[in-house]
Short mmCIF file of C-alpha atoms in Angstrom, two decimals:
data_model
loop_
_atom_site.label_atom_id
_atom_site.label_comp_id
_atom_site.label_asym_id
_atom_site.label_seq_id
_atom_site.Cartn_x
_atom_site.Cartn_y
_atom_site.Cartn_z
CA MET A 1 257.29 51.22 55.12
CA LYS A 2 256.47 52.92 51.81
CA GLY A 3 258.34 50.18 50.00
CA LEU A 4 255.75 47.68 51.24
CA ALA A 5 252.84 49.62 49.74
CA PRO A 6 252.86 47.77 46.37
CA PHE A 7 253.00 44.42 48.21
CA ARG A 8 250.07 45.43 50.41
CA ARG A 9 248.07 46.63 47.40
CA THR A 10 248.70 43.32 45.64
CA LEU A 11 247.51 41.39 48.69
CA GLU A 12 244.40 43.56 48.87
CA TRP A 13 243.57 42.63 45.29
CA VAL A 14 244.23 38.95 45.92
CA VAL A 15 242.25 38.76 49.19
CA PHE A 16 239.58 41.46 48.92
CA GLY A 17 239.25 40.94 45.17
CA ASN A 18 238.08 37.34 45.72
CA ILE A 19 241.02 35.85 43.80
CA TRP A 20 242.00 34.09 47.04
CA LEU A 21 238.59 32.41 47.27
CA ALA A 22 238.58 31.39 43.61
CA ALA A 23 242.07 29.93 43.94
CA GLY A 24 240.95 28.10 47.09
CA ALA A 25 238.07 26.44 45.22
CA LEU A 26 240.45 25.38 42.45
CA LEU A 27 243.10 24.04 44.83
CA LEU A 28 240.56 22.11 46.91
CA SER A 29 239.33 20.46 43.71
CA LEU A 30 242.88 19.51 42.77
CA GLN A 31 243.51 18.31 46.32
CA THR A 32 240.71 15.79 45.93
CA LEU A 33 242.41 14.21 42.94
CA ALA A 34 245.83 14.29 44.61
CA ALA A 35 244.46 12.65 47.79
CA LEU A 36 242.93 9.88 45.68
CA GLY A 37 246.21 9.35 43.86
CA ARG A 38 244.87 10.40 40.47
CA ASP A 39 246.29 12.56 37.69
CA LEU A 40 245.54 16.24 38.12
CA PHE A 41 244.39 16.94 34.54
CA TRP A 42 245.74 20.49 34.64
CA LEU A 43 244.12 21.38 31.32
CA HIS A 44 240.72 19.94 32.15
CA PRO A 45 238.02 22.60 31.52
CA TYR A 46 236.51 21.94 34.92
CA TRP A 47 239.39 23.78 36.57
CA GLY A 48 238.63 26.88 34.53
CA PHE A 49 234.94 26.58 35.38
CA VAL A 50 235.62 26.31 39.12
CA PHE A 51 238.06 29.23 39.24
CA PHE A 52 236.16 31.71 37.10
CA GLY A 53 232.74 30.59 38.35
CA SER A 54 233.81 31.19 41.97
CA TRP A 55 235.38 34.54 41.10
CA SER A 56 232.24 35.62 39.28
CA LEU A 57 229.90 34.55 42.07
CA TYR A 58 231.75 36.42 44.80
CA ALA A 59 232.22 39.52 42.63
CA PHE A 60 228.48 39.61 41.91
CA HIS A 61 227.88 39.05 45.63
CA ASN A 62 229.91 42.17 46.47
CA VAL A 63 227.96 44.29 43.98
CA VAL A 64 224.56 43.01 45.10
CA THR A 65 225.37 43.37 48.80
CA LEU A 66 226.44 46.99 48.37
CA ARG A 67 223.22 47.77 46.50
CA LEU A 68 221.03 46.18 49.17
CA GLY A 69 222.67 47.84 52.17
CA ASP A 70 223.09 51.35 53.46
CA GLU A 71 226.53 52.91 52.95
CA ASN A 72 227.00 53.11 56.73
CA ALA A 73 226.81 49.32 56.97
CA PHE A 74 230.11 48.78 55.17
CA LEU A 75 232.92 50.31 57.22
CA SER A 76 235.60 47.60 57.19
CA ALA A 77 238.88 47.64 55.26
CA ARG A 78 237.46 45.12 52.81
CA TRP A 79 234.50 47.29 51.85
CA ALA A 80 236.66 50.43 51.81
CA PHE A 81 238.65 48.67 49.10
CA ILE A 82 235.63 47.34 47.19
CA ARG A 83 233.17 50.28 47.33
CA PRO A 84 235.01 52.81 45.10
CA ARG A 85 235.65 50.13 42.47
CA GLN A 86 232.08 49.01 41.84
CA PRO A 87 232.17 49.54 38.02
CA LEU A 88 235.35 47.47 37.84
CA TRP A 89 233.77 44.80 40.06
CA LYS A 90 230.81 44.57 37.69
CA GLY A 91 233.21 44.10 34.79
CA ILE A 92 235.15 41.38 36.63
CA ALA A 93 231.90 39.63 37.56
CA ALA A 94 230.60 39.69 33.97
CA ALA A 95 233.90 38.69 32.34
CA SER A 96 234.56 35.82 34.74
CA PHE A 97 230.95 34.65 34.33
CA PHE A 98 231.31 34.38 30.55
CA LEU A 99 234.66 32.62 30.92
CA SER A 100 233.14 30.10 33.34
CA ALA A 101 230.20 29.62 30.96
CA GLY A 102 232.64 28.87 28.14
CA PHE A 103 234.42 26.25 30.23
CA TYR A 104 231.04 24.85 31.28
CA LEU A 105 230.12 24.26 27.63
CA LEU A 106 233.34 22.26 27.17
CA LEU A 107 232.36 19.82 29.93
CA PRO A 108 230.72 16.45 29.19
CA GLY A 109 226.94 16.46 29.47
CA ALA A 110 226.98 14.34 32.63
CA PHE A 111 229.08 16.95 34.40
CA GLN A 112 226.88 19.78 33.18
CA LEU A 113 223.83 18.09 34.70
CA GLN A 114 225.61 17.68 38.04
CA LEU A 115 226.24 21.43 38.15
CA ILE A 116 222.61 22.54 37.75
CA TRP A 117 221.46 22.27 41.35
CA PRO A 118 224.58 23.87 42.92
CA GLY A 119 224.16 26.63 40.35
CA MET A 120 220.57 27.18 41.48
CA LEU A 121 221.62 27.25 45.14
CA SER A 122 224.34 29.76 44.30
CA LEU A 123 221.76 31.96 42.59
CA LEU A 124 219.50 31.82 45.66
CA TYR A 125 222.53 32.66 47.81
CA LEU A 126 223.24 35.71 45.68
CA ALA A 127 219.93 37.13 44.44
CA PRO A 128 217.21 38.61 46.75
CA VAL A 129 214.40 36.48 45.31
CA LEU A 130 213.16 34.79 48.49
CA PRO A 131 210.18 36.23 50.44
CA GLY A 132 211.00 39.60 51.97
CA ARG A 133 213.74 40.20 49.33
CA LYS A 134 215.98 37.82 51.21
CA ARG A 135 218.85 35.69 50.00
CA LEU A 136 219.97 32.36 51.41
CA ARG A 137 222.94 34.16 52.94
CA ASP A 138 220.51 36.32 54.93
CA ILE A 139 219.11 33.24 56.72
CA PRO A 140 221.36 32.42 59.73
CA TRP A 141 221.59 28.63 59.44
CA ALA A 142 221.15 28.45 55.67
CA LYS A 143 224.12 30.65 54.84
CA SER A 144 226.95 28.44 56.14
CA LEU A 145 225.21 25.18 55.27
CA THR A 146 224.67 26.32 51.67
CA ILE A 147 228.31 27.29 51.22
CA ALA A 148 229.56 24.02 52.74
CA LEU A 149 227.16 21.91 50.66
CA VAL A 150 228.01 23.59 47.35
CA TRP A 151 231.76 23.56 47.98
CA ALA A 152 231.67 19.90 49.06
CA TRP A 153 229.93 19.02 45.81
CA LEU A 154 232.05 21.18 43.51
CA THR A 155 235.46 20.49 45.08
CA GLY A 156 234.87 16.95 46.34
CA VAL A 157 232.16 14.93 44.63
CA ILE A 158 232.60 16.15 41.05
CA PRO A 159 236.45 15.97 40.96
CA ALA A 160 236.22 12.46 42.42
CA GLY A 161 234.17 11.53 39.37
CA ILE A 162 236.77 12.75 36.88
CA GLY A 163 238.64 9.93 35.19
CA LYS A 164 237.87 6.29 34.61
CA GLU A 165 237.84 5.20 38.27
CA SER A 166 234.57 5.81 40.07
CA LEU A 167 234.20 5.60 43.84
CA PRO A 168 231.55 3.39 45.45
CA LEU A 169 228.63 5.40 46.84
CA PRO A 170 229.63 4.97 50.55
CA SER A 171 233.13 6.22 49.76
CA LEU A 172 231.79 9.18 47.80
CA ILE A 173 229.42 10.14 50.64
CA SER A 174 232.24 9.90 53.18
CA LEU A 175 234.52 12.06 51.02
CA ALA A 176 231.74 14.64 50.60
CA ALA A 177 231.07 14.68 54.36
CA GLU A 178 234.76 15.21 55.13
CA ARG A 179 234.87 18.22 52.79
CA PHE A 180 231.48 19.51 53.97
CA PHE A 181 232.54 19.74 57.62
CA PHE A 182 235.91 21.25 56.68
CA VAL A 183 234.28 24.07 54.68
CA LEU A 184 231.58 24.53 57.32
CA GLY A 185 234.26 25.00 59.98
CA LEU A 186 235.97 27.64 57.84
CA THR A 187 232.73 29.44 56.98
CA LEU A 188 231.27 29.99 60.45
CA PRO A 189 234.01 32.36 61.72
CA PHE A 190 233.30 34.77 58.87
CA ASP A 191 229.92 35.46 60.47
CA ILE A 192 231.90 36.58 63.52
CA ARG A 193 233.95 38.87 61.30
CA ASP A 194 230.80 40.39 59.78
CA ARG A 195 228.81 40.64 63.02
CA ASP A 196 228.85 44.45 63.30
CA GLN A 197 228.03 44.86 59.62
CA ASP A 198 225.18 42.35 59.86
CA LEU A 199 223.81 44.16 62.91
CA ARG A 200 223.70 47.41 60.92
CA LEU A 201 221.94 45.56 58.10
CA GLY A 202 219.41 44.05 60.50
CA LEU A 203 220.52 40.45 59.87
CA LYS A 204 220.37 37.89 62.68
CA THR A 205 223.36 35.69 61.96
CA LEU A 206 224.59 32.93 64.28
CA PRO A 207 227.06 35.07 66.28
CA ILE A 208 224.28 37.59 66.89
CA GLN A 209 221.88 34.83 67.98
CA ILE A 210 224.15 32.51 69.97
CA GLY A 211 227.33 34.56 70.47
CA ASP A 212 230.90 34.41 69.18
CA ARG A 213 232.03 31.69 71.58
CA ALA A 214 229.26 29.25 70.65
CA THR A 215 229.86 29.94 66.94
CA ARG A 216 233.58 29.20 67.37
CA SER A 217 232.68 26.00 69.21
CA LEU A 218 230.45 24.87 66.34
CA ALA A 219 233.24 25.62 63.88
CA LEU A 220 235.76 23.61 65.92
CA ILE A 221 233.30 20.71 66.19
CA ALA A 222 232.96 20.75 62.39
CA ILE A 223 236.75 20.70 62.01
CA GLY A 224 236.93 17.81 64.48
CA LEU A 225 234.33 15.85 62.52
CA SER A 226 236.32 16.42 59.33
CA ALA A 227 239.46 15.14 61.05
CA ALA A 228 237.60 12.05 62.25
CA LEU A 229 236.36 11.43 58.72
CA VAL A 230 239.94 11.62 57.41
CA LEU A 231 240.74 8.72 59.77
CA TRP A 232 237.67 6.84 58.56
CA ASN A 233 238.59 7.54 54.94
CA ARG A 234 242.01 5.99 55.49
CA HIS A 235 240.10 2.71 55.26
CA LEU A 236 237.41 3.71 52.78
CA LEU A 237 239.52 5.69 50.28
CA PRO A 238 243.01 5.26 48.81
CA TYR A 239 244.46 7.81 51.25
CA SER A 240 248.14 7.26 51.91
CA TYR A 241 249.51 7.88 55.39
CA GLY A 242 251.24 11.00 54.06
CA THR A 243 247.99 12.30 52.59
CA ALA A 244 246.08 11.76 55.84
CA THR A 245 248.86 13.43 57.83
CA ALA A 246 248.86 16.45 55.52
CA LEU A 247 245.08 16.76 55.87
CA TRP A 248 245.31 16.55 59.68
CA ILE A 249 248.00 19.25 59.72
CA ALA A 250 245.80 21.51 57.61
CA LEU A 251 242.81 20.86 59.88
CA ALA A 252 244.88 21.54 63.01
CA GLY A 253 246.10 24.83 61.52
CA SER A 254 242.52 25.75 60.64
CA GLY A 255 241.46 25.01 64.22
CA LEU A 256 244.17 27.31 65.58
CA LEU A 257 243.02 30.13 63.30
CA ILE A 258 239.37 29.56 64.22
CA GLY A 259 240.34 29.95 67.87
CA GLN A 260 241.47 33.51 67.04
CA ALA A 261 238.11 34.45 65.51
CA HIS A 262 236.87 37.27 67.71
CA GLY A 263 234.60 40.15 66.76
CA ARG A 264 237.29 42.81 67.21
CA ARG A 265 240.02 41.03 65.31
CA PRO A 266 241.39 42.88 62.25
CA GLU A 267 239.97 41.67 58.96
CA TRP A 268 243.34 40.31 57.83
CA VAL A 269 243.12 37.60 60.53
CA TYR A 270 240.19 36.05 58.67
CA SER A 271 241.55 36.48 55.15
CA TRP A 272 245.27 36.02 55.63
CA GLY A 273 245.85 34.63 59.13
CA SER A 274 247.73 37.79 60.12
CA THR A 275 246.73 40.76 62.29
CA GLU A 276 248.06 43.24 59.76
CA CYS A 277 249.60 43.59 56.35
#
């Protein structure tokens, strides 16, 4: 098994190093254009902004979270990988922030304005500036809703506005809602993953308040709503039958993984869909 050690280490960097999340934000943005039958604009600066901005945000989140919590709160494999590399994490966070800022400056002014409010929400999610030194992620209902709202805007609404064709407002709202419920369904199980850690930190997240089963049910309802909106968007948006089918397959796979979200599951189930690596 020693021969698999380099592969495992690479996966740890990809998953625990937040590269997986940053790539997910980029690919969801590109998926929006592909689903609408538009050119992907591979060299568009927005793609660089989304990737490096997401990477920076989650790297800063890791650093801030470790500073706010007691060492005994972070016992999982993910934090065992992150904790000894805090100086490197700070460097990654700073470097990716400046890269995302550079791409931001290359965007048209209209796009820059559309990014102000999600940027402010991201700051409130990250920094302990709310009363009681809280962040948005420390508020049970606000955490998942904030993530879903920001991702729906960044990976759905803004990419749909790239190019000469603009969607009518009802179509844009329906597209945003489809993405919102998809991301919400993916976000809720991570509170189940972090339940023990959040208990040690004194946070009252949804699984702590309503239980794992009810949290999974909410996540599956969100996935179901997203699937229903794909059907609705077959009429409202230029979705081909193949596009809608691919989206339904992805949603069905997500639902199966959500069904495996239990408090004692290994961390790789949540990050990689596997019980081990």
